[in-house]
Amino acid sequence: MSDFVTYASLVEGDDFLNPPVPFEVNQNVVDWYINATNDTTAELQEVDPQGDRIAPPMLAAVYVIDALRTRVGPPGGIHAKQRFKLHRPAKIGEKLYTSANVLKLYERKGRNYVEMTTETKNQTGELITSGLITRIWGKE
Amino acid sequence: MSSTNELEQFNGFSVGDDLPQLLEKVDQSMIDAYADASGDVNPLHVDPEFAKTTIFGGTIAHGLLTLAFVSRVLSAWNWQGWAYGGELDIVFLGPVRPGDTVRVCAKIDAIEQREDSVYARCSLACYCGEKAVVKGTVISKI
């Protein structure tokens, strides 16, 4: 049985993640990421004026891909391009919700490309990260 | 459409400035740690036996691990401007393999006065040896 999302089932303009996928930013997630990436940025060890600890900006790569991984294409797909706009870093304790929309579908050199816009907001609807991901869809 | 006005320098930043370079050696334990941290346990990254059967002939690092190194460079260079309004637009050009050392290089190509703030637009390239593995643009408020 295959649970893969087929290229043929994708439609430009469709929501790819509905409802948006939640992600909890907790201390463990942030510590694992900081350790795995050798990130020694001083600001990540501090508490901000509001008493919050913040996550590395590029944790975006984790919570966005984590959300997209809930609906995957066939094996062999390739992450070709990535855009991110970092509106602000996520904070430990926030719950994030990532949505995605199919922007463009096209074929080049026999490969199927999928462009999706993504938006990640926190539990109050504040925009944290927006992006555009281009994937080469795996062969079915 | 928002208007931009290009400047040669602003706030101590000048067109042509290099950002501090970063060198980071990647090994399998780092790839495994990133897989654990991100939840992306694709066998192409963490299973050497499986990865041998793919076109790569061995495990490769997550492309997004390389972007974590890019973010470290931008964070160290200009934390506030990167974390609160930074932008990245890149293409993945090739794999990073265990044992590779990734070199992150960036340079200010333009300083843009936009309606809300002033931004440095930087060309970005990440190399393993002489081979580019990531290329693109990063933008930071300055």
Coordinates of C-alpha atoms in Angstrom, one line a residue:
Chain A
M1 CA 0.0 0.0 0.0
S2 CA 1.3 3.4 -0.9
D3 CA 0.5 6.5 1.1
F4 CA 2.6 8.7 -1.2
V5 CA 1.2 11.9 -2.6
T6 CA 1.2 11.5 -6.4
Y7 CA 2.3 14.4 -8.7
A8 CA -0.9 13.9 -10.7
S9 CA -3.0 14.6 -7.6
L10 CA -1.4 18.1 -7.0
V11 CA -3.3 21.1 -8.3
E12 CA -2.0 24.7 -8.4
G13 CA -3.7 26.8 -5.8
D14 CA -4.6 23.9 -3.5
D15 CA -3.8 23.9 0.1
F16 CA -1.2 21.2 0.6
L17 CA -1.5 21.1 4.4
N18 CA -5.1 21.4 5.7
P19 CA -5.4 22.0 8.5
P20 CA -2.0 23.6 9.2
V21 CA 0.4 21.2 11.0
P22 CA 1.3 22.0 14.6
F23 CA 4.9 22.0 16.1
E24 CA 5.8 22.7 19.7
V25 CA 9.0 24.7 20.3
N26 CA 10.3 23.2 23.5
Q27 CA 13.7 23.3 25.2
N28 CA 14.6 19.8 24.0
V29 CA 14.0 20.6 20.4
V30 CA 16.0 23.8 20.6
D31 CA 18.9 22.2 22.5
W32 CA 19.1 19.3 20.0
Y33 CA 19.2 21.6 17.1
I34 CA 21.8 23.9 18.7
N35 CA 24.0 20.9 19.5
A36 CA 23.6 19.2 16.1
T37 CA 24.5 22.4 14.2
N38 CA 27.3 23.6 16.6
D39 CA 25.5 26.9 16.9
T40 CA 27.2 29.1 19.5
T41 CA 25.2 32.3 18.9
A42 CA 25.3 34.1 22.2
E43 CA 21.7 35.4 21.9
L44 CA 20.4 31.9 21.9
Q45 CA 21.7 31.4 25.5
E46 CA 20.1 34.6 26.7
V47 CA 16.6 35.4 28.0
D48 CA 15.0 38.3 26.1
P49 CA 13.5 41.4 27.8
Q50 CA 10.1 39.6 27.9
G51 CA 11.6 36.7 29.7
D52 CA 11.5 34.4 26.7
R53 CA 14.3 32.2 25.3
I54 CA 14.4 32.2 21.5
A55 CA 15.1 29.5 19.0
P56 CA 17.7 29.6 16.2
P57 CA 16.2 31.4 13.2
M58 CA 16.9 28.4 11.0
L59 CA 14.9 26.1 13.2
A60 CA 12.4 27.2 10.4
A61 CA 14.0 24.4 8.4
V62 CA 12.9 21.9 11.0
Y63 CA 9.3 23.0 11.6
V64 CA 8.5 23.6 8.0
I65 CA 10.0 20.4 6.7
D66 CA 8.4 18.5 9.7
A67 CA 5.0 19.8 8.5
L68 CA 5.7 18.9 4.9
R69 CA 6.8 15.5 5.9
T70 CA 3.2 14.7 6.9
R71 CA 2.4 14.4 3.2
V72 CA 5.3 13.0 1.2
G73 CA 5.9 12.2 -2.4
P74 CA 7.4 8.9 -3.7
P75 CA 11.0 8.1 -2.7
G76 CA 13.8 9.8 -4.6
G77 CA 12.5 13.4 -4.3
I78 CA 15.0 16.2 -4.2
H79 CA 14.9 19.5 -2.3
A80 CA 16.1 21.8 -5.1
K81 CA 15.6 25.3 -3.9
Q82 CA 14.5 27.1 -0.7
R83 CA 13.5 30.6 0.2
F84 CA 12.8 31.8 3.8
K85 CA 11.7 35.2 5.1
L86 CA 12.4 35.2 8.9
H87 CA 9.9 37.5 10.4
R88 CA 11.1 36.8 13.9
P89 CA 12.6 33.8 15.8
A90 CA 10.3 31.4 17.4
K91 CA 10.3 31.3 21.2
I92 CA 10.5 28.3 23.5
G93 CA 6.9 27.5 24.6
E94 CA 5.2 28.6 21.4
K95 CA 3.1 26.4 19.3
L96 CA 3.6 26.9 15.6
Y97 CA 1.3 26.0 12.7
T98 CA 2.6 25.6 9.2
S99 CA 0.4 25.8 6.1
A100 CA 1.5 25.2 2.5
N101 CA -0.1 26.0 -0.8
V102 CA 0.8 24.6 -4.2
L103 CA 2.0 27.5 -6.2
K104 CA 3.4 26.0 -9.4
L105 CA 3.7 22.6 -11.1
Y106 CA 6.0 22.2 -14.1
E107 CA 8.2 19.7 -15.9
R108 CA 11.8 20.2 -16.9
K109 CA 14.1 17.6 -18.4
G110 CA 11.7 14.9 -17.6
R111 CA 11.4 15.8 -14.0
N112 CA 8.3 17.0 -12.2
Y113 CA 8.8 20.2 -10.1
V114 CA 6.6 21.4 -7.3
E115 CA 6.8 24.9 -5.9
M116 CA 5.0 25.5 -2.6
T117 CA 4.6 28.6 -0.5
T118 CA 4.7 28.0 3.2
E119 CA 3.6 30.2 6.2
T120 CA 4.2 29.5 9.8
K121 CA 2.3 31.3 12.5
N122 CA 2.2 31.0 16.2
Q123 CA -0.8 30.1 18.4
T124 CA -2.0 33.7 18.3
G125 CA -1.7 34.0 14.5
E126 CA 1.5 36.0 14.5
L127 CA 3.6 35.3 11.4
I128 CA 7.0 33.8 12.2
T129 CA 8.3 32.5 8.9
S130 CA 7.2 32.5 5.3
G131 CA 8.9 30.6 2.5
L132 CA 8.9 29.0 -0.9
I133 CA 10.2 25.5 -1.4
T134 CA 10.9 23.8 -4.7
R135 CA 11.0 20.0 -4.8
I136 CA 11.7 17.6 -7.6
W137 CA 8.9 15.0 -7.1
G138 CA 10.0 11.4 -6.8
K139 CA 9.2 9.1 -9.7
E140 CA 6.1 7.0 -9.1
Chain B
M1 CA 5.6 47.5 -5.9
S2 CA 7.9 48.8 -3.2
S3 CA 10.6 51.2 -4.3
T4 CA 14.3 50.8 -3.3
N5 CA 17.2 53.2 -3.3
E6 CA 20.7 51.8 -3.5
L7 CA 23.4 53.1 -1.2
E8 CA 27.2 52.4 -1.2
Q9 CA 27.4 52.2 2.5
F10 CA 25.2 52.5 5.6
N11 CA 25.8 52.1 9.4
G12 CA 29.3 50.8 9.0
F13 CA 28.5 48.4 6.2
S14 CA 29.8 48.9 2.7
V15 CA 29.1 47.3 -0.7
G16 CA 32.0 44.8 -1.3
D17 CA 32.4 43.8 2.4
D18 CA 33.0 40.1 3.0
L19 CA 31.1 38.5 5.8
P20 CA 33.2 36.3 8.2
Q21 CA 33.8 33.0 6.6
L22 CA 32.8 29.8 8.4
L23 CA 34.5 26.4 8.0
E24 CA 32.7 23.4 9.4
K25 CA 33.7 19.8 9.1
V26 CA 30.8 17.4 8.6
D27 CA 31.0 13.8 9.8
Q28 CA 28.4 11.0 10.1
S29 CA 27.8 11.7 13.8
M30 CA 26.9 15.3 12.9
I31 CA 24.5 14.1 10.2
D32 CA 23.0 11.6 12.6
A33 CA 22.6 14.3 15.3
Y34 CA 20.8 16.6 12.7
A35 CA 18.6 13.7 11.7
D36 CA 17.6 13.2 15.4
A37 CA 17.1 17.0 15.9
S38 CA 15.0 17.5 12.8
G39 CA 13.2 14.2 12.7
D40 CA 14.4 13.7 9.1
V41 CA 15.7 10.1 9.3
N42 CA 15.7 9.5 5.6
P43 CA 18.0 6.4 5.1
L44 CA 19.9 8.4 2.5
H45 CA 21.3 10.4 5.4
V46 CA 21.7 7.8 8.2
D47 CA 21.9 4.3 6.7
P48 CA 25.2 3.7 4.9
E49 CA 24.2 0.4 3.5
F50 CA 21.0 1.8 1.9
A51 CA 22.8 4.9 0.8
K52 CA 25.4 2.8 -1.1
T53 CA 22.5 1.6 -3.4
T54 CA 21.6 5.2 -4.4
I55 CA 23.1 7.5 -7.1
F56 CA 25.1 9.1 -4.3
G57 CA 26.9 5.9 -3.4
G58 CA 27.0 6.8 0.3
T59 CA 25.3 8.9 2.9
I60 CA 24.9 12.7 2.4
A61 CA 24.1 15.4 4.8
H62 CA 20.7 17.1 4.9
G63 CA 20.8 20.2 2.7
L64 CA 19.2 22.1 5.5
L65 CA 22.2 21.3 7.7
T66 CA 24.2 23.5 5.4
L67 CA 21.6 26.3 5.8
A68 CA 22.1 26.0 9.5
F69 CA 25.8 26.9 8.9
V70 CA 24.7 29.9 6.7
S71 CA 22.4 31.0 9.5
R72 CA 25.3 30.8 12.0
V73 CA 27.3 33.2 9.8
L74 CA 24.5 35.7 9.5
S75 CA 23.7 35.4 13.2
A76 CA 27.3 36.1 14.2
W77 CA 27.6 38.9 11.7
N78 CA 24.4 40.8 12.4
W79 CA 22.1 38.9 14.8
Q80 CA 19.3 41.4 15.0
G81 CA 19.1 42.1 11.3
W82 CA 19.1 38.4 10.4
A83 CA 16.8 37.0 13.0
Y84 CA 14.2 39.8 12.7
G85 CA 13.6 40.2 9.0
G86 CA 16.4 38.2 7.2
E87 CA 15.7 36.5 3.9
L88 CA 17.4 33.6 2.2
D89 CA 17.0 32.4 -1.4
I90 CA 19.2 29.5 -2.4
V91 CA 19.6 26.6 -4.8
F92 CA 21.1 23.2 -3.6
L93 CA 23.7 22.3 -6.2
G94 CA 25.4 19.2 -4.8
P95 CA 25.7 16.9 -1.8
V96 CA 27.8 17.3 1.3
R97 CA 29.3 14.0 2.3
P98 CA 30.7 12.8 5.6
G99 CA 34.3 14.0 5.8
D100 CA 33.6 17.2 3.8
T101 CA 34.4 20.6 5.2
V102 CA 31.8 23.2 4.3
R103 CA 33.0 26.7 3.6
V104 CA 30.4 29.4 3.8
C105 CA 31.2 32.6 2.0
A106 CA 29.1 35.8 1.6
K107 CA 29.7 39.3 0.4
I108 CA 27.6 42.5 0.4
D109 CA 26.5 43.1 -3.2
A110 CA 24.1 45.9 -2.6
I111 CA 22.7 48.1 0.2
E112 CA 19.0 48.8 -0.4
Q113 CA 16.9 51.5 1.2
R114 CA 13.4 50.1 1.3
E115 CA 10.3 51.7 2.7
D116 CA 10.6 50.1 6.1
S117 CA 14.4 49.8 6.6
V118 CA 17.9 49.5 5.0
Y119 CA 18.9 46.0 3.9
A120 CA 22.2 44.4 2.8
R121 CA 21.8 42.0 -0.1
C122 CA 24.6 39.5 0.0
S123 CA 25.7 36.9 -2.5
L124 CA 26.2 33.5 -0.8
A125 CA 28.1 30.4 -1.8
C126 CA 28.9 27.3 0.2
Y127 CA 31.7 25.1 -1.0
C128 CA 33.1 21.6 -0.3
G129 CA 36.7 22.0 -1.6
E130 CA 36.3 23.9 -4.9
K131 CA 32.8 22.6 -5.6
A132 CA 29.8 24.8 -4.8
V133 CA 27.1 23.0 -3.0
V134 CA 24.8 25.9 -2.3
K135 CA 24.5 29.2 -4.0
G136 CA 22.1 32.1 -3.6
T137 CA 21.3 35.4 -1.9
V138 CA 20.9 36.3 1.8
I139 CA 19.4 39.6 2.9
S140 CA 19.8 41.2 6.3
K141 CA 18.5 44.4 7.8
I142 CA 21.4 46.7 8.8

